[in-house]
Amino acid sequence: MRRLPDPVPPARHEMAASYISRLATIHGLDISHLWVQVTQREASGGMRRVVVPEKLATLTGRDIHDLAGAMPELRDPQPNWAMFRHQPQVGCHLCDAKYPGGVVTRLLPHHRYVCLRHRTWIGPPDINGNAADLSLLPAVVKAQRRHLRLMRRRGWELTFDAVLTGFMICGHIWNSPSRSEATDIRQIWEARALILIPPDEEAGFAYLNYSTSKLFAAVYPQAVEIAALLASPYWRRAADHRHPGRSRFFEEMSRRITYPYSEDPGGSDSIAHWSDAFAWRPPSRPMRTYSPARSTGIVAPTSETQLKRDFNSGFHFAIERRVGSALLRHNHIRPVIAREWNQRHEPIDEAIHQTRRFDAAFRVDAALYRAELGHYLIALRNNHEAAQKRHREGTDEKSTSPANASQAPRAAASLPHTPDRVGQV
């Protein structure tokens, strides 16, 4: 295999297929042909192919460790793909400007929402054109730094669940039609949305500049504020309905996002729903994970369904400016809308409604489920302890048998003559 004359470097967290596509474009080669040259069929025997790092290093003349450092797919052992978003996306357009050959598609981790170097919003995977300048919104940039600190302190799993739950709670609050006071947090979100998605002067509509990803930027500071609370073991215990200081959790939540806390929330409250149903559970994990094996080296374009969905969301945003439902319906927060332990397959509207239920029937069902789960875990622990006890009794019987007794002095004589070891024998 001959070395290419202009092997441009890969971008950080770039997909291998994206890098190979850029190499083919720069050198005027066929993408499919180049893809076959540097890949092999996966070990399972399927039709999908995986990149061979040695072949790609030979083709580009670059060190294999440098390539693996930039592209997670080439690392050995493979990274934990649950830490990355399952859907590739475009990163910061200012960072990508120095990489020729086409669009740079990246595999970003769950905690990456903002390019701190250029103060640009990257956001969750969405249609192209979701990047936004954050020069006028320093709170969003500050929230990314706090998000990184939270991840280093609590771990990626707990942070992943807490941030998505924060987005979900913000979506429910923004979707509420009432305004409690002049300083309502929704006023701030609408002001940020107006900066990120300005109305089109000629057409008079905002959907020409619309992207649901930019709406996540509007609520991102408050989502991280909520996540710091939900990821804390102390506050998770305080949120439990059996905890005597549960009201302090709601008061702290109200202090952080001006949430209209009430002693009797009625039948609809997403925060009270979380505290009863999920505060005592382990964090939710991603519903899908990325697979490095691909059948083709061409990065799939945006589907017509995604474009139509985005157009409809932009149209409703231009008319009503109420976009909480757009956040709640986005696939980015689906892991906390349809939790992994919920076996029921519900329509999206019903699943969203379930995430804010707090009526008497829900509280009774949650208490009964938790009690049944507690009895099951106690029985499981008792069975495990009984099995361990039987195993110890069987081991003691073998050690006191005549054959083992005759071998014990010889085993003891072979050990160092220290009081601790003799006592153990």
XYZ file of C-alpha atoms in Angstrom, residues 7-403:
397
model
C -1.995 12.877 4.629
C -3.814 15.594 6.546
C -4.101 15.034 10.307
C -7.305 13.755 11.932
C -9.347 15.919 14.239
C -9.829 15.083 17.882
C -12.637 12.555 18.408
C -13.147 12.277 14.649
C -14.835 9.238 13.182
C -12.549 6.969 11.171
C -15.053 7.024 8.287
C -15.023 10.831 8.319
C -11.219 10.933 8.214
C -11.013 8.404 5.382
C -13.673 10.333 3.460
C -11.657 13.546 3.767
C -8.494 11.768 2.585
C -10.346 10.427 -0.451
C -11.767 13.864 -1.285
C -8.395 15.602 -1.050
C -6.674 13.056 -3.296
C -9.565 12.571 -5.734
C -10.033 8.890 -4.841
C -13.171 6.796 -4.609
C -14.344 6.710 -0.987
C -15.678 3.147 -1.127
C -12.455 1.838 -2.693
C -10.263 3.543 -0.076
C -12.554 2.302 2.690
C -12.099 -1.321 1.597
C -8.311 -0.882 1.426
C -7.924 0.111 5.094
C -10.655 -2.064 6.664
C -11.464 -5.704 7.200
C -14.639 -7.617 7.963
C -15.578 -7.759 11.609
C -14.653 -10.834 13.632
C -18.270 -11.984 13.894
C -18.301 -12.690 10.162
C -20.909 -10.097 9.254
C -20.897 -7.739 6.313
C -19.785 -4.754 8.360
C -16.156 -3.701 8.366
C -13.800 -2.200 10.944
C -10.730 -0.051 10.378
C -7.327 -1.723 10.746
C -5.048 0.811 12.500
C -1.861 -0.603 10.927
C -3.226 -0.174 7.404
C -4.356 3.385 8.069
C -0.957 4.220 9.579
C 0.774 2.829 6.472
C -1.528 4.799 4.177
C -0.968 8.115 5.944
C 2.580 7.667 7.232
C 1.448 8.781 10.676
C 2.236 7.080 13.948
C -0.399 4.564 14.954
C -0.497 5.953 18.500
C -1.163 9.470 17.206
C -4.045 8.169 15.082
C -5.504 6.220 18.004
C -5.176 9.254 20.265
C -7.326 11.294 17.874
C -9.820 8.611 16.773
C -11.390 6.500 19.556
C -12.293 3.711 17.102
C -8.605 2.810 16.649
C -7.804 2.385 20.330
C -6.865 -0.980 21.774
C -8.488 -1.900 24.051
C -11.688 -0.316 22.818
C -13.057 2.520 24.973
C -16.268 2.240 26.916
C -18.660 3.267 24.140
C -21.386 4.025 26.675
C -19.378 7.146 27.568
C -19.825 8.477 24.016
C -22.963 9.592 22.209
C -24.223 6.876 19.936
C -24.911 9.350 17.134
C -21.946 11.117 15.453
C -22.233 14.857 15.030
C -20.497 17.970 13.753
C -18.371 19.794 16.313
C -17.224 23.404 16.525
C -17.146 24.908 13.032
C -14.233 27.178 13.991
C -12.152 24.202 15.105
C -13.088 22.283 11.943
C -12.053 25.141 9.640
C -8.400 24.045 9.710
C -9.199 20.498 8.529
C -9.628 20.365 4.724
C -11.459 17.768 2.706
C -15.053 18.163 3.838
C -17.179 18.020 6.958
C -15.531 16.672 10.117
C -17.856 14.278 11.928
C -16.955 13.504 15.521
C -17.774 11.040 18.286
C -18.215 13.326 21.274
C -18.586 12.239 24.911
C -21.827 12.942 26.733
C -20.392 15.866 28.716
C -19.260 17.962 25.723
C -21.735 20.739 24.864
C -19.572 23.853 24.428
C -16.253 24.562 22.693
C -14.515 26.492 25.454
C -11.773 27.740 23.136
C -14.108 29.500 20.707
C -17.114 29.925 23.043
C -19.330 28.106 20.577
C -22.346 25.931 21.296
C -21.954 22.349 20.012
C -24.959 20.844 21.704
C -26.522 17.413 21.329
C -26.748 15.704 17.919
C -29.120 17.595 15.678
C -29.366 18.669 12.058
C -26.464 20.623 10.560
C -26.177 24.281 11.465
C -26.774 23.971 15.218
C -23.569 25.838 16.181
C -24.146 29.188 17.869
C -21.911 31.949 19.160
C -22.032 32.307 22.950
C -20.225 35.629 23.274
C -23.410 37.226 24.619
C -24.210 34.257 26.873
C -21.263 33.733 29.257
C -23.488 31.764 31.647
C -23.673 28.921 29.104
C -19.862 28.768 28.835
C -19.547 28.809 32.612
C -22.050 25.955 32.844
C -19.811 23.781 30.632
C -16.900 24.233 33.034
C -19.128 23.349 35.955
C -20.379 20.323 34.037
C -16.802 19.075 33.634
C -16.096 19.539 37.342
C -19.274 17.655 38.195
C -18.260 14.760 35.958
C -14.794 14.510 37.533
C -16.347 14.486 40.984
C -19.354 12.189 40.490
C -18.386 10.060 37.485
C -19.845 10.003 34.003
C -22.822 7.701 34.734
C -24.315 9.777 37.545
C -23.549 13.019 35.697
C -25.116 11.725 32.482
C -28.370 10.852 34.246
C -28.448 14.055 36.314
C -27.893 16.446 33.382
C -30.508 14.773 31.186
C -32.943 14.814 34.092
C -32.174 18.520 34.496
C -33.026 19.087 30.824
C -36.263 17.160 31.306
C -37.291 19.213 34.342
C -36.493 22.457 32.520
C -38.600 21.279 29.587
C -41.576 20.663 31.859
C -41.179 24.067 33.531
C -40.837 25.866 30.185
C -43.855 24.015 28.816
C -46.069 25.256 31.639
C -48.461 27.989 30.423
C -48.587 29.938 33.694
C -46.140 32.591 34.892
C -45.736 32.772 38.655
C -43.795 36.052 38.910
C -41.916 38.635 36.893
C -38.555 37.012 37.673
C -39.670 33.618 36.441
C -36.801 31.579 35.011
C -38.765 31.131 31.792
C -38.316 34.820 31.070
C -34.545 34.279 31.051
C -34.852 31.231 28.818
C -36.964 33.121 26.301
C -34.435 35.966 26.256
C -31.611 33.512 25.559
C -33.660 31.814 22.850
C -34.210 35.188 21.201
C -30.427 35.715 21.055
C -29.707 32.208 19.789
C -32.615 32.093 17.320
C -33.303 35.642 16.151
C -36.374 36.168 13.987
C -35.841 36.465 10.261
C -36.315 40.110 9.268
C -37.564 39.449 5.742
C -39.896 36.498 6.317
C -40.933 37.467 9.846
C -40.463 33.927 11.107
C -37.814 32.382 13.330
C -37.768 28.872 11.925
C -35.155 29.738 9.268
C -32.545 30.010 12.076
C -34.167 27.377 14.259
C -32.478 24.329 15.754
C -33.705 22.372 18.747
C -30.101 22.055 19.887
C -30.023 25.826 20.474
C -32.994 25.490 22.829
C -30.891 23.155 24.967
C -28.333 25.983 25.179
C -31.012 28.292 26.594
C -31.691 25.992 29.563
C -28.195 24.482 29.893
C -27.032 26.628 32.881
C -30.097 25.698 34.907
C -29.885 22.037 33.822
C -26.359 21.859 35.225
C -27.520 23.630 38.405
C -30.185 20.967 38.835
C -27.722 18.192 37.950
C -25.356 19.242 40.744
C -28.260 18.741 43.144
C -29.495 15.452 41.664
C -25.995 13.927 41.529
C -25.237 14.660 45.178
C -25.683 11.605 47.455
C -26.746 13.915 50.278
C -29.534 15.574 48.309
C -30.650 12.276 46.756
C -31.220 10.953 50.268
C -32.979 14.179 51.269
C -35.275 13.917 48.217
C -36.575 10.540 49.373
C -40.188 10.759 50.534
C -39.243 8.821 53.694
C -36.641 11.440 54.667
C -37.846 13.886 57.360
C -36.101 16.846 55.701
C -37.569 16.368 52.244
C -38.940 19.910 52.133
C -35.360 21.228 52.232
C -34.707 19.508 48.905
C -37.632 21.301 47.249
C -36.604 24.610 48.817
C -33.052 24.209 47.512
C -34.401 23.352 44.070
C -36.608 26.454 44.171
C -33.621 28.586 45.159
C -31.579 27.385 42.191
C -34.151 27.689 39.408
C -36.897 29.821 41.007
C -39.102 26.747 40.904
C -42.584 27.507 42.317
C -42.434 25.007 45.180
C -45.693 24.060 46.870
C -46.456 21.763 49.798
C -49.302 20.297 47.736
C -48.130 20.132 44.097
C -51.340 18.457 42.973
C -51.258 15.806 40.295
C -48.443 17.214 38.129
C -44.900 17.905 39.305
C -41.819 16.554 37.529
C -39.471 17.238 40.457
C -41.736 15.562 43.014
C -42.176 12.672 40.562
C -38.394 12.207 40.335
C -37.948 12.338 44.105
C -40.530 9.589 44.646
C -39.727 7.342 41.704
C -36.007 7.760 40.895
C -34.093 9.388 43.749
C -33.447 5.978 45.314
C -32.634 4.201 42.050
C -29.275 3.881 40.296
C -28.663 6.299 37.409
C -30.077 5.534 33.974
C -27.649 4.509 31.263
C -27.704 5.368 27.544
C -30.319 3.463 25.573
C -27.962 2.821 22.650
C -24.201 2.737 22.225
C -22.009 3.421 19.231
C -20.563 0.542 17.212
C -17.291 1.101 15.275
C -18.242 -1.506 12.641
C -19.807 -0.036 9.499
C -20.988 -1.430 6.193
C -19.822 1.619 4.237
C -17.321 4.422 4.637
C -19.822 7.125 3.649
C -21.254 9.085 6.583
C -25.037 9.013 6.293
C -26.658 12.416 5.650
C -29.569 13.826 7.607
C -32.740 11.873 6.901
C -35.904 13.432 5.543
C -37.759 12.516 8.735
C -35.327 14.490 10.856
C -35.548 17.490 8.555
C -39.348 17.406 8.629
C -39.420 17.082 12.413
C -37.054 20.024 12.794
C -39.093 22.132 10.364
C -42.320 21.461 12.289
C -40.655 22.330 15.608
C -39.348 25.568 14.120
C -42.769 26.463 12.767
C -44.433 26.020 16.180
C -41.597 27.941 17.820
C -42.177 30.876 15.484
C -45.890 30.959 16.298
C -46.080 30.144 20.004
C -42.507 30.572 21.346
C -43.326 27.713 23.737
C -40.711 25.069 23.142
C -40.727 22.945 26.278
C -42.434 20.183 24.314
C -39.648 20.314 21.684
C -37.062 19.642 24.382
C -39.083 16.807 25.872
C -39.583 15.116 22.499
C -35.944 15.309 21.464
C -34.099 11.987 21.323
C -31.254 13.416 23.393
C -33.186 13.075 26.660
C -35.034 9.886 25.734
C -33.041 7.795 28.316
C -34.754 9.709 31.163
C -38.160 9.847 29.473
C -38.348 6.076 28.897
C -36.174 4.625 31.659
C -34.329 1.392 30.945
C -36.128 -0.538 33.709
C -39.568 0.493 32.393
C -40.696 -2.441 30.256
C -43.830 -0.720 28.960
C -43.686 0.611 25.419
C -45.673 3.845 25.519
C -46.240 6.582 22.934
C -44.000 9.589 23.421
C -46.844 11.814 24.679
C -47.843 9.255 27.294
C -44.234 8.713 28.359
C -43.743 12.472 28.808
C -46.957 12.688 30.825
C -45.746 9.898 33.108
C -42.566 11.833 33.977
C -44.587 14.533 35.788
C -47.335 12.490 37.421
C -47.711 13.032 41.157
C -51.294 12.067 41.866
C -52.391 9.761 44.672
C -52.471 6.683 42.406
C -48.866 7.268 41.324
C -47.644 7.635 44.899
C -49.384 4.429 45.933
C -47.956 2.522 42.957
C -44.444 3.858 43.609
C -44.613 2.872 47.288
C -45.910 -0.629 46.477
C -43.247 -1.186 43.816
C -40.511 -0.074 46.165
C -41.809 -2.351 48.920
C -41.955 -5.340 46.567
C -38.434 -4.588 45.356
C -37.236 -4.330 48.951
C -38.723 -7.729 49.852
C -37.123 -9.243 46.753
C -33.698 -7.842 47.595
C -33.959 -9.029 51.207
C -34.873 -12.532 50.027
C -31.994 -12.456 47.556
C -29.566 -11.432 50.289
C -30.838 -14.140 52.635
C -30.427 -16.793 49.964
C -26.891 -15.579 49.266
C -25.972 -15.669 52.964
C -27.461 -19.183 53.313
C -25.437 -20.392 50.334
C -22.255 -18.919 51.812
C -23.004 -20.592 55.150
C -23.487 -23.983 53.501
C -20.236 -23.506 51.585
C -18.346 -22.700 54.809
C -19.821 -25.708 56.597
C -18.797 -27.978 53.704
C -15.274 -26.555 53.776
C -15.010 -27.129 57.542
C -16.113 -30.777 57.179
C -13.451 -31.394 54.526
C -10.740 -29.789 56.653
C -11.574 -32.052 59.655
C -11.595 -35.314 57.664
C -8.775 -37.899 58.476
C -7.038 -37.406 55.124
